[in-house]
PDB file of C-alpha atoms in Angstrom:
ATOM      1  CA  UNK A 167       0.000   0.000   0.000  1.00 53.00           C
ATOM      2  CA  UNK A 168       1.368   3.435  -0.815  1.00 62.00           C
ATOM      3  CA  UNK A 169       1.131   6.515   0.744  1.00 62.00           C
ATOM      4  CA  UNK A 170      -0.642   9.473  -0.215  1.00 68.00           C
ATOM      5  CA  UNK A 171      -0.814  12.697   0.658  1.00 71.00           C
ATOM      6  CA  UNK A 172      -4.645  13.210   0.891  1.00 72.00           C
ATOM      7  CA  UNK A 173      -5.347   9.601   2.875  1.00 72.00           C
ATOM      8  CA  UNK A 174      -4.335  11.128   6.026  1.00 74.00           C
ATOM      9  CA  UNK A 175      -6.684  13.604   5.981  1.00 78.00           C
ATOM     10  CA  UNK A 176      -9.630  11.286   4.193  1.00 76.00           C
ATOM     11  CA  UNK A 177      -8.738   9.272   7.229  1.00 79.00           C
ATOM     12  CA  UNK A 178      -9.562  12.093  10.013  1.00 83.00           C
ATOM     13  CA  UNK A 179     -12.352  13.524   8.258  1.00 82.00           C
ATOM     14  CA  UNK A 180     -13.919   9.865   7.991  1.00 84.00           C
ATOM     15  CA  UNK A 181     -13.106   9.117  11.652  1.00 85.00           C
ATOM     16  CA  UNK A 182     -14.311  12.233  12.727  1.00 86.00           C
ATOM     17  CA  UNK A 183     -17.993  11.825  10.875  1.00 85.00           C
ATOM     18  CA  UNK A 184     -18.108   8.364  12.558  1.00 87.00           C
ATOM     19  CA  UNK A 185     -17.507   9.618  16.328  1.00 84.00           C
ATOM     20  CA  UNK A 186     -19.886  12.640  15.465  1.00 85.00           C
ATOM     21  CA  UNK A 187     -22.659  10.047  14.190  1.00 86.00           C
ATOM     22  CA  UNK A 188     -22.349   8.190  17.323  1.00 86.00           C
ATOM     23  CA  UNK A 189     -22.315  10.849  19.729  1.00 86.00           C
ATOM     24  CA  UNK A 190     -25.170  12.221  17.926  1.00 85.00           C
ATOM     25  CA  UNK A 191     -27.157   9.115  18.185  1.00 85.00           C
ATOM     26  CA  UNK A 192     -26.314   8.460  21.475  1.00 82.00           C
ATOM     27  CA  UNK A 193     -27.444  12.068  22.837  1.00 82.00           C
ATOM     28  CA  UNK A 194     -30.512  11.502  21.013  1.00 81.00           C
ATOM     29  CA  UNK A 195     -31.582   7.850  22.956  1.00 85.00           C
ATOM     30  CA  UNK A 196     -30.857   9.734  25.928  1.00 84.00           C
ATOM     31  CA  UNK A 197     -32.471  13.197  25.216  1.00 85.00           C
ATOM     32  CA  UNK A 198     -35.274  10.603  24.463  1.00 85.00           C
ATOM     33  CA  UNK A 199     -34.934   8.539  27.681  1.00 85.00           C
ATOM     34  CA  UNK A 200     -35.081  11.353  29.784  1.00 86.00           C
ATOM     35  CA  UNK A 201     -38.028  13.233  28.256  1.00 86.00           C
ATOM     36  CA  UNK A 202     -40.071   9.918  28.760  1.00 84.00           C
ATOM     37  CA  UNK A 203     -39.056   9.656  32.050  1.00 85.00           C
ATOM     38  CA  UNK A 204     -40.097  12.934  32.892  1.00 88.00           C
ATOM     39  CA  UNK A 205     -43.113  12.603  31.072  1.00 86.00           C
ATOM     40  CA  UNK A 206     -43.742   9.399  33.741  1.00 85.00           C
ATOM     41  CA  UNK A 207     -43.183  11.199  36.168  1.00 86.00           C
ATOM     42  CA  UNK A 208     -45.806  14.257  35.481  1.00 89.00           C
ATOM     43  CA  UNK A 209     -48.122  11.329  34.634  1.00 88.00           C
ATOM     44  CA  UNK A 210     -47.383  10.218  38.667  1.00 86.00           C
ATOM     45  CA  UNK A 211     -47.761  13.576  40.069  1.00 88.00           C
ATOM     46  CA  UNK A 212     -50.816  14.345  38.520  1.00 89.00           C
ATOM     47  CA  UNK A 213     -52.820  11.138  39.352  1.00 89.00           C
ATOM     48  CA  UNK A 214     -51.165  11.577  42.932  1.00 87.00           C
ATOM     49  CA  UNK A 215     -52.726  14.814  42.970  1.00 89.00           C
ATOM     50  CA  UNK A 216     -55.860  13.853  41.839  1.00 89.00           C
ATOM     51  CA  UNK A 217     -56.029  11.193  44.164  1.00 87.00           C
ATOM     52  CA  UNK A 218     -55.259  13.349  47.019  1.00 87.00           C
ATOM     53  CA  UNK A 219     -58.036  15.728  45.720  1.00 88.00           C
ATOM     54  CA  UNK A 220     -60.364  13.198  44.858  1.00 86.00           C
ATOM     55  CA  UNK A 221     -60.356  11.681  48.456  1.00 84.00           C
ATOM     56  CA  UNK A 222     -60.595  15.484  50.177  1.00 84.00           C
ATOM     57  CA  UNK A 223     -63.918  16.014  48.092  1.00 85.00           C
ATOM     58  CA  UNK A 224     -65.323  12.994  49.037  1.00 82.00           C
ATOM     59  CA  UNK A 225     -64.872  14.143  52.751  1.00 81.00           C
ATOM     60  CA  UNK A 226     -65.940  17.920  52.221  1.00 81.00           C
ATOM     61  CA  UNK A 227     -69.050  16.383  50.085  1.00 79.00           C
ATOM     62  CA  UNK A 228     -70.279  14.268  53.014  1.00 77.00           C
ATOM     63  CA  UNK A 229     -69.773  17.174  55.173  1.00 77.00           C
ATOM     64  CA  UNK A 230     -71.299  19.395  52.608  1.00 76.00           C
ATOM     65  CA  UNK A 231     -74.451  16.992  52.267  1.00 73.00           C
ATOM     66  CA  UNK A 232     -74.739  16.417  56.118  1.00 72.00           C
ATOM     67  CA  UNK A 233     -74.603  20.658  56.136  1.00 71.00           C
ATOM     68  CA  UNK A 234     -77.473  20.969  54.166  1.00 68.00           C
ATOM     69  CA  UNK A 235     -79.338  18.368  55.707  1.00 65.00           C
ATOM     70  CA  UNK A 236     -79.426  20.047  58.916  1.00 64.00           C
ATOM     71  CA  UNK A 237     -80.392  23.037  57.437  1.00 64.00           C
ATOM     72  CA  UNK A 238     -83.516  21.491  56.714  1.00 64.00           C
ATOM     73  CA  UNK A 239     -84.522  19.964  60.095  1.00 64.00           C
ATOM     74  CA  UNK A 240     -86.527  22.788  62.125  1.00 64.00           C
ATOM     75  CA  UNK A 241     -85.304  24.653  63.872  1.00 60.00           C
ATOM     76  CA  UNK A 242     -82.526  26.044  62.273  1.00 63.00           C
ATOM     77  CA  UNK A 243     -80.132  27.528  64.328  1.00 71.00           C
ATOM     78  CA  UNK A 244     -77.436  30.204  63.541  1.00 75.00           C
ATOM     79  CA  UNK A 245     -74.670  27.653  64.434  1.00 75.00           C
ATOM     80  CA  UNK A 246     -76.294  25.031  61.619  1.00 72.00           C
ATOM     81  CA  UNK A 247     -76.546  27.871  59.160  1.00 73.00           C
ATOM     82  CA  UNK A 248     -72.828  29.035  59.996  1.00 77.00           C
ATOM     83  CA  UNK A 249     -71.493  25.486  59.537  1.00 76.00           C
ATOM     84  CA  UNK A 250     -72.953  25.200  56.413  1.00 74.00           C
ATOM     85  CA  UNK A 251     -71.565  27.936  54.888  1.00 77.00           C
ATOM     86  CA  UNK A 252     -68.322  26.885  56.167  1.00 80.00           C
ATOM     87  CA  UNK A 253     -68.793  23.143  54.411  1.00 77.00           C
ATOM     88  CA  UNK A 254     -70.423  25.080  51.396  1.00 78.00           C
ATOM     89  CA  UNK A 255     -67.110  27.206  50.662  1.00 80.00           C
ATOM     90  CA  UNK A 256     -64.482  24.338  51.594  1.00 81.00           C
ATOM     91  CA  UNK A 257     -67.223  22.184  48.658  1.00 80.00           C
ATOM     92  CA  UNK A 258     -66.476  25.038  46.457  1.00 81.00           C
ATOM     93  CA  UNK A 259     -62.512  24.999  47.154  1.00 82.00           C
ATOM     94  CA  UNK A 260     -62.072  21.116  46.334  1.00 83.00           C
ATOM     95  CA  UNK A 261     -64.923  20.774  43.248  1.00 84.00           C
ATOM     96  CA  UNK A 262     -62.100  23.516  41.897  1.00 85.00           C
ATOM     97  CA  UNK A 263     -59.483  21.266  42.872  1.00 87.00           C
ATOM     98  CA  UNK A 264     -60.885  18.066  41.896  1.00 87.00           C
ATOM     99  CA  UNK A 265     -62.251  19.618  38.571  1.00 88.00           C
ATOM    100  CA  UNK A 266     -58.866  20.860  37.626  1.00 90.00           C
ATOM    101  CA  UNK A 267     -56.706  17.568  38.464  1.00 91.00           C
ATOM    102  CA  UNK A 268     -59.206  15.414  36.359  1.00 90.00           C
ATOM    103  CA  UNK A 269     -58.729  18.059  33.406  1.00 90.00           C
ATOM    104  CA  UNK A 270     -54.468  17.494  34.382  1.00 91.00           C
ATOM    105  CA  UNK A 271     -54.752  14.058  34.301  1.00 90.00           C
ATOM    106  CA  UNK A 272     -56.589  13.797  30.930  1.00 89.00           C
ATOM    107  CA  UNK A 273     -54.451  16.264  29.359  1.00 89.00           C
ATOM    108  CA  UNK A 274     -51.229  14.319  30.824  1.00 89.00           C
ATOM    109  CA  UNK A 275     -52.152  10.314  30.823  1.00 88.00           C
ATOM    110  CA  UNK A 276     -51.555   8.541  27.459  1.00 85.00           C
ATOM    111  CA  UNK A 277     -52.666   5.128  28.785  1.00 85.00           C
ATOM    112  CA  UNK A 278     -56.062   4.477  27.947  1.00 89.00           C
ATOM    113  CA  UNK A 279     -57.043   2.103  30.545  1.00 89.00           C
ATOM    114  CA  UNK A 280     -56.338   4.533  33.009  1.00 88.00           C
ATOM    115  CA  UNK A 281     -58.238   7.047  30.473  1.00 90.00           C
ATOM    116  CA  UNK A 282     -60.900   5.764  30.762  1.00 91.00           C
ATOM    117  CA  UNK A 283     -61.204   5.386  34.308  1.00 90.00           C
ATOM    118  CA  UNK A 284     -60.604   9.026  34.459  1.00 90.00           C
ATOM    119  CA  UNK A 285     -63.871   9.370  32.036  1.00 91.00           C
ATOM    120  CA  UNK A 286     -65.982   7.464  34.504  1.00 90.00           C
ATOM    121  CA  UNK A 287     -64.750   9.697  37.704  1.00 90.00           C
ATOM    122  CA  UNK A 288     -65.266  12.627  35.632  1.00 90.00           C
ATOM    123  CA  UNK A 289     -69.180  11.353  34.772  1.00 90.00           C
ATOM    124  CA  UNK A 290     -69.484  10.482  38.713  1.00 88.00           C
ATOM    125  CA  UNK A 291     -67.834  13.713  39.819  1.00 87.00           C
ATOM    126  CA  UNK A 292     -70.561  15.353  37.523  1.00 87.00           C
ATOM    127  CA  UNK A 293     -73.930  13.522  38.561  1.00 86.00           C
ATOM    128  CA  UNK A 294     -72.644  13.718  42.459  1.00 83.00           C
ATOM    129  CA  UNK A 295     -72.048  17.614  42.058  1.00 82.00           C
ATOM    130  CA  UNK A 296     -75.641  17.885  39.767  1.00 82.00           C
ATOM    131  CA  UNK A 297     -77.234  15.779  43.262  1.00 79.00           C
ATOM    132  CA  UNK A 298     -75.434  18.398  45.372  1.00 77.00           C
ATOM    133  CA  UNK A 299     -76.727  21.502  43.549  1.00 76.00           C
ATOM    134  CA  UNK A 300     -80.628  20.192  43.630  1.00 74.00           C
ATOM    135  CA  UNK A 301     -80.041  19.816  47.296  1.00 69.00           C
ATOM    136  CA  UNK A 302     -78.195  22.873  47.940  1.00 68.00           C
ATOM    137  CA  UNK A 303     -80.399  25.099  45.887  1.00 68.00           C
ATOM    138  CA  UNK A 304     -83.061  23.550  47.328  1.00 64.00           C
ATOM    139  CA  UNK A 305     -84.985  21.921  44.326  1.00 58.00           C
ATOM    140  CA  UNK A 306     -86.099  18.036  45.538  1.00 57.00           C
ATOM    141  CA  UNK A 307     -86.206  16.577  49.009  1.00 61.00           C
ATOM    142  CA  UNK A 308     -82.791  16.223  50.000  1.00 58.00           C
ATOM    143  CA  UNK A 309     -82.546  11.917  49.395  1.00 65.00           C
ATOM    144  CA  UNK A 310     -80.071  10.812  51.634  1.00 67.00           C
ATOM    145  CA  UNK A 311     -80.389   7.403  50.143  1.00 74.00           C
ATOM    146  CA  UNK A 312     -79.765   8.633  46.497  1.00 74.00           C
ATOM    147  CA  UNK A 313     -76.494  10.960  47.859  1.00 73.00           C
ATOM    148  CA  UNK A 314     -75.002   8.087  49.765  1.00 77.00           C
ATOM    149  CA  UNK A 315     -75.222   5.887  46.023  1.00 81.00           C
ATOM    150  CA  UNK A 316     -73.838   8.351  44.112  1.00 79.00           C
ATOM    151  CA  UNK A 317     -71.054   9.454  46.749  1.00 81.00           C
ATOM    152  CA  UNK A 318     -70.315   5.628  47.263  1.00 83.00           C
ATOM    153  CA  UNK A 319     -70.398   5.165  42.994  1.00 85.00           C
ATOM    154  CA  UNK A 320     -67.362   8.026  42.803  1.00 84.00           C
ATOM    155  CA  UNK A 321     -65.554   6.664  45.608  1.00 84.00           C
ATOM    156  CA  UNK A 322     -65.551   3.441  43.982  1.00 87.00           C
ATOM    157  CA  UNK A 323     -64.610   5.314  40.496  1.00 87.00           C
ATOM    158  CA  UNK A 324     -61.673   7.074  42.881  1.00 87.00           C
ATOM    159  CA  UNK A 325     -60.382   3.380  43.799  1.00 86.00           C
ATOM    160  CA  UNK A 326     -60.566   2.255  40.236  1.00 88.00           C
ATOM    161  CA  UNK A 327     -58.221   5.246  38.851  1.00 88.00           C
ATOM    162  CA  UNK A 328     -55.655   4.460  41.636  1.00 86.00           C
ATOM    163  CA  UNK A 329     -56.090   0.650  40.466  1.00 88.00           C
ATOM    164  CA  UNK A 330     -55.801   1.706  37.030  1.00 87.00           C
ATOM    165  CA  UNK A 331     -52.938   3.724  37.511  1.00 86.00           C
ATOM    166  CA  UNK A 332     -50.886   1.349  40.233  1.00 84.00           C
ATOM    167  CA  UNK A 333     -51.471  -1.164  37.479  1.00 85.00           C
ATOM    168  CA  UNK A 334     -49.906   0.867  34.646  1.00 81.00           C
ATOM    169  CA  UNK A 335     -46.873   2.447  36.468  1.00 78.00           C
ATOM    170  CA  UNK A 336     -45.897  -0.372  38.981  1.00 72.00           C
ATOM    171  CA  UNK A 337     -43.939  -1.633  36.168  1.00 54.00           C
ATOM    172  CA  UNK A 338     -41.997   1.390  35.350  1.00 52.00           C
ATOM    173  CA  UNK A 339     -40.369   0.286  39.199  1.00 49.00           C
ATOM    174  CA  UNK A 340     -39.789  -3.219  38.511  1.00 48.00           C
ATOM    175  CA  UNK A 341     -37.841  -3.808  35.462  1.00 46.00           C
ATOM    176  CA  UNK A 342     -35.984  -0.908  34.855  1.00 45.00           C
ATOM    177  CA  UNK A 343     -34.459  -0.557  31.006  1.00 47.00           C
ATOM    178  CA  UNK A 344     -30.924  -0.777  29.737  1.00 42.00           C
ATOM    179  CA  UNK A 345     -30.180   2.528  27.641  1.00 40.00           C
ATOM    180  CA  UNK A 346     -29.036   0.904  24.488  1.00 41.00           C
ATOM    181  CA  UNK A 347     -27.525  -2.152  23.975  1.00 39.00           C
ATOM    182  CA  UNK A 348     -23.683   0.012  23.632  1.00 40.00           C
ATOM    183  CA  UNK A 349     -24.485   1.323  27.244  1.00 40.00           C
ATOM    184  CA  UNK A 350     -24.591  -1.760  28.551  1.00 39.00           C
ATOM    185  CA  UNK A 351     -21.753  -2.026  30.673  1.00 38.00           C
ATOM    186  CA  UNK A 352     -20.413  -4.390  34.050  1.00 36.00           C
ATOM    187  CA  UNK A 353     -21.772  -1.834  36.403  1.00 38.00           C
ATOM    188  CA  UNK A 354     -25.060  -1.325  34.533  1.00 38.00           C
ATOM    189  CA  UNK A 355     -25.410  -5.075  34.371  1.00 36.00           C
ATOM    190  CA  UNK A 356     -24.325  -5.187  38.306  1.00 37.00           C
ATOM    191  CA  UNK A 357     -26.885  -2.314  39.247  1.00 37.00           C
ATOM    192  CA  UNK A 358     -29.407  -4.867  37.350  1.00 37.00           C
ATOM    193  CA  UNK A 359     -29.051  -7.806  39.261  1.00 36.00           C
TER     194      UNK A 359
END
């Protein structure tokens, strides 16, 4: 083989492509990696959020309900009328709250198993705060029977989202995935196992 002027520098230009192509790549499947995992992770924070909401509004609705119930029974007192409107604004504060982690959580979750679950807490959210209004407003008998069902149905649809979702990210803590196949390496393998 003879020597050339020019191979040299074919040589470094060709070598230099090569470790620009794989640093490229690489940064990439990371860049990648990391966006996911911070995607996961808003995806945790808002059903934990939600969760946490969910479960106050369940206890400020019974509150709420048992408020306006005593309203009704004569005689009314100043104290009953003064913890009502105490339960009344706290219902207001987490309906907000609730309302606005639902809307998170559907704007954030890409699984639709948990989706959906998040559809039916959204449709018992609505029917228990449509229940709460007729009461509060005064338009039927206050039902106790027919609050208790529908505050029971969106607990249940509460426990079903945190099913839903312990289902679909329990396995983002179990098996945890290798980078690439190149990043494999003794103490990546030794973290593994």
């Amino acid at each position: 083989m003879y020597w050339t002027p020019g191979w040299g520098s074919l040589m470094t230009v060709g070598a230099t492509l090569t470790v620009a192509w794989i640093t490229t790549r690489v940064g990439n499947r990371r860049l990648t990696i990391e966006r996911t995992d911070r995607h996961r992770l808003e995806q945790r924070e808002s059903i934990a959020a939600l969760l946490d909401a969910g479960l106050d509004f369940t206890t400020t609705l019974v509150s709420a309900a048992n408020g306006q119930i005593a309203l009704r029974r004569p005689p009314s007192s100043d104290e009953a009328r003064e913890n009502a409107t105490k339960t009344e604004i706290a219902y207001l504060e987490e309906k907000g709250s609730i309302r606005r982690a639902i809307v998170r959580c559907m704007l954030i979750i890409t699984d639709d198993t948990v989706r959906q679950e998040l559809l039916r807490l959204s449709r018992a959210f609505n029917e228990v705060n449509s229940q709460y209004r007729k009461h509060s407003k005064g338009e039927e008998k206050v039902d106790s029977e027919r609050t208790k069902e529908l505050v029971t149905a969106y607990d249940r649809k509460i426990a079903d989202v945190q099913k839903a979702a312990m289902k679909r990210f329990k396995a983002d803590f179990e098996e945890p995935k290798l980078l690439t196949r190149v990043g494999r390496s003794l103490s990546t393998h030794m973290m593994l196992n």
